Amino acid sequence: MDAKELIARRVARELRDSTLVNLGIGLPTLVAHYVPEGMLVAFQSENGIIGFGSRPPDGMEDPNLTDAGGGFISALPGAYAFDSATSFALIRGGHLDMTVLGGLQVDARGHLANWLVPGKMVAGMGGAMDLVAGARRVVIAMQHAAKGTAKIVPELTLPPTAARPVSLVVTDLAVIEPTPEGLVLRERAPGVSVEQILALTTAPLILPDTVPEMTL
Amino acid sequence: MDAKELIARRVARELRDSTLVNLGIGLPTLVAHYVPEGMLVAFQSENGIIGFGSRPPDGMEDPNLTDAGGGFISALPGAYAFDSATSFALIRGGHLDMTVLGGLQVDARGHLANWLVPGKMVAGMGGAMDLVAGARRVVIAMQHAAKGTAKIVPELTLPPTAARPVSLVVTDLAVIEPTPEGLVLRERAPGVSVEQILALTTAPLILPDTVPEMTL
Amino acid sequence: MRKAISAEQAAAMVPDGASVMVGGFMGVGSPHRVLAALVARGARGLTVIGNDTSRAGHGIGVLIDAGCVARCIVSHIGLNPVTQQKLIAGEMEVELVPQGTLAERIRAGGAGLGGVLTPTGIGTVVQDGKQVVTIDGRDFLLEKPLRADVALLHCYEADYYANLTYRLTAQNFNPLMAMAADLVIAEPDEVVPIGVIPPDHVRTPGVLVTHLVKRPH
Amino acid sequence: MRKAISAEQAAAMVPDGASVMVGGFMGVGSPHRVLAALVARGARGLTVIGNDTSRAGHGIGVLIDAGCVARCIVSHIGLNPVTQQKLIAGEMEVELVPQGTLAERIRAGGAGLGGVLTPTGIGTVVQDGKQVVTIDGRDFLLEKPLRADVALLHCYEADYYANLTYRLTAQNFNPLMAMAADLVIAEPDEVVPIGVIPPDHVRTPGVLVTHLVKRPH
């Protein structure tokens, strides 16, 4: 299983029945493939739809129906299309049970940076600041480290996305939960040791007595 | 011609082609009957429709389609139905070319009172405060006096509807325009003298050299 | 998929003393069957938020008649003499709010905004006790968001997911209230299978609706 | 009744230096024919307000490529390297606004509200230089309304009155922008007779639309 699939499968275990969930562009999108059998989750795409499905059959693509990255999608029976003010009223108003976003850095207090690398990459925050400020649960899905450089750090060196800490961080190595006491290491990826995780994490981690392997 | 018809006919002459106009409950509603031939005016009812028509044929009434007073109306081809936030976004946002409202009092600076008589009648402001604050032109359609008591007064004795003065006052006796200099008597009703108007007006009126009769 | 409940079951979910948003404008677009059930169960001490108190015997008026309401937050009571009598007799509190401000306060409550900055009400009694914010030289009233324990809605169609449509002027405050309450109960005229309402015609998504009342028979 | 204009006529109505709202999200729901005509007429110095700058050669991206844009107010430029290059080279200004804040600022501009009170951006660079308003113990950023000289919209259907519908995710910012500009130009996929769009399906009323562009052939 590659790293992205592992992360997506573990994040999918955070899904709950009859909830509304937003998936960010990129890796988070993969989570939709691993919804547990029999569970009804409504996925929101912030460009204006609840209840979208995967890419339509060849030749059936509609230029008026895409995800937030501009990729063709389909709509499931019972879908709902809406404008951008409604989209963010749903997000900011606390109607979103969960959002899954990518991350560039998470710090020891659970703060996220994911939209700007000064002097290098100016992406823009898009919907990320509203999502972190407004969703009930914010789950970060990201590689644990970038080419050997830690992304889970004592203090953000990149501009923060919000003042509010995220709820959970899922990486290819670990599941980490920000708490008022600090970052708690909750789970290890299959075959990964606590030592391996600590070696690629510069933020202090609280280690419970047992750190079980992820169930996928 | 009775007083109400006279007022409605004179107000109708303020209508302009291709405009959006809101008519208040009661007397103002009559204005819709006197739209000049060939002129296209879109009437808004603040309970949620642009492009409504008169009461439908017997047996065709729809409990889901009424004016702001709860009376049955019809919808014209090309009508638009909307929610209350949209309704007042149109009103407050300056998209309404004109509103016609009833009045209890108008004072020497053109301020309107039309929603409360303390200790006697508590109607509530409904949409009136938003309409006076937001419409481009506010035309008041009312009887000049109430049983011999002046309604156009030096200072409001009733609670004001807005800090903003109205644009024009049309009564069964006169057309009066509030200006920064004061209330200007613009027109007399057919057969009514300036003296008769002054006798039923306690606010000072500015009298131009000529005060023509209304054209209806 | 939802299991529709009866109007009586819906009424039982509205506790005495609750704040309750009720859709409708002069009773048009109000959930009449749930309101009748609330009267039947003898609800007491409600704070009702709605556009108006309709007229006696109709819409929110039935709650006023039956003494269910301790307080209401509305824009207009002029066509309901019972409301006026109870107000004057001190049997009921009435907070009057300009209609556009009421709509925006409910929208803000549902959209997670901190308040509404409106020119409406400046220089009137509506301004009393409120913060005035000057923005680029113009004054605006800061009006607080409104939320409620329960929203009681009327809709035209509902599908099995509780996606809702509204009809003509019966829409009014209903879609705003669907966003602004902890418990949202919708009373449809019609129930249709999933997929019958196209995505562009849904006005309130099922994810916002807690319970759907059975269609009338 | 309206007389439809050509995309070229529409582009001629957008003066150099104007502020222009452009509907669309990654080019989906953007008025592509009017944008191409703006490039063809060599528009210069525009301030463009939109969700994003799409990608090179697409949507708002064609205006960036052609050097029509002096400044843009958007939420995202991450998928358009040309925007990033011009920003870094100092050839273009970019004001980044959180997407939900951008939507509400445009809505406020169209709805006559004095501003937006949002929790989004608190504790980030978005807060710099802005007023923080504390309401019931919680902090909100005061964000100013946005309006423009011109709004360029895409829609699905238009009738002869210029009542508009939108389709699926091509709706996005279009109906908000229809409320917030002095001149509103809509580019439809289809034109239909009056009465074909039911009142409950109209999303932007014709009274807001100044000009309608001919349908494509």
JSON list of C-alpha atoms in Angstrom, two decimals, chain C residues 25 27 31 42 44 49 51 53-54 56 59-60 70 85 105 107 123 126 140 183 192-193 197 202:
[
{"chain": "C", "resi": 25, "resn": "PHE", "atom": "CA", "xyz": [-45.27, 35.23, 6.23]},
{"chain": "C", "resi": 27, "resn": "GLY", "atom": "CA", "xyz": [-49.14, 32.19, 7.75]},
{"chain": "C", "resi": 31, "resn": "PRO", "atom": "CA", "xyz": [-46.05, 24.43, 9.16]},
{"chain": "C", "resi": 42, "resn": "GLY", "atom": "CA", "xyz": [-50.52, 22.58, 25.37]},
{"chain": "C", "resi": 44, "resn": "ARG", "atom": "CA", "xyz": [-46.12, 26.82, 27.18]},
{"chain": "C", "resi": 49, "resn": "ILE", "atom": "CA", "xyz": [-39.12, 33.92, 16.13]},
{"chain": "C", "resi": 51, "resn": "ASN", "atom": "CA", "xyz": [-41.82, 37.34, 10.44]},
{"chain": "C", "resi": 53, "resn": "THR", "atom": "CA", "xyz": [-47.92, 36.71, 14.22]},
{"chain": "C", "resi": 54, "resn": "SER", "atom": "CA", "xyz": [-50.27, 36.32, 11.22]},
{"chain": "C", "resi": 56, "resn": "ALA", "atom": "CA", "xyz": [-56.00, 35.26, 14.93]},
{"chain": "C", "resi": 59, "resn": "GLY", "atom": "CA", "xyz": [-50.28, 30.48, 11.30]},
{"chain": "C", "resi": 60, "resn": "ILE", "atom": "CA", "xyz": [-48.33, 31.61, 14.37]},
{"chain": "C", "resi": 70, "resn": "ALA", "atom": "CA", "xyz": [-44.21, 34.00, 26.32]},
{"chain": "C", "resi": 85, "resn": "GLN", "atom": "CA", "xyz": [-54.11, 42.81, 23.31]},
{"chain": "C", "resi": 105, "resn": "ARG", "atom": "CA", "xyz": [-29.83, 38.14, 11.86]},
{"chain": "C", "resi": 107, "resn": "ARG", "atom": "CA", "xyz": [-28.89, 34.24, 8.23]},
{"chain": "C", "resi": 123, "resn": "GLY", "atom": "CA", "xyz": [-32.04, 57.23, 13.99]},
{"chain": "C", "resi": 126, "resn": "VAL", "atom": "CA", "xyz": [-34.40, 50.25, 16.93]},
{"chain": "C", "resi": 140, "resn": "PHE", "atom": "CA", "xyz": [-24.32, 51.09, 10.64]},
{"chain": "C", "resi": 183, "resn": "LEU", "atom": "CA", "xyz": [-33.26, 20.85, 15.69]},
{"chain": "C", "resi": 192, "resn": "VAL", "atom": "CA", "xyz": [-40.90, 12.44, -3.66]},
{"chain": "C", "resi": 193, "resn": "PRO", "atom": "CA", "xyz": [-38.21, 9.81, -4.33]},
{"chain": "C", "resi": 197, "resn": "ILE", "atom": "CA", "xyz": [-35.63, 17.07, -7.32]},
{"chain": "C", "resi": 202, "resn": "VAL", "atom": "CA", "xyz": [-33.00, 21.86, -4.02]}
]
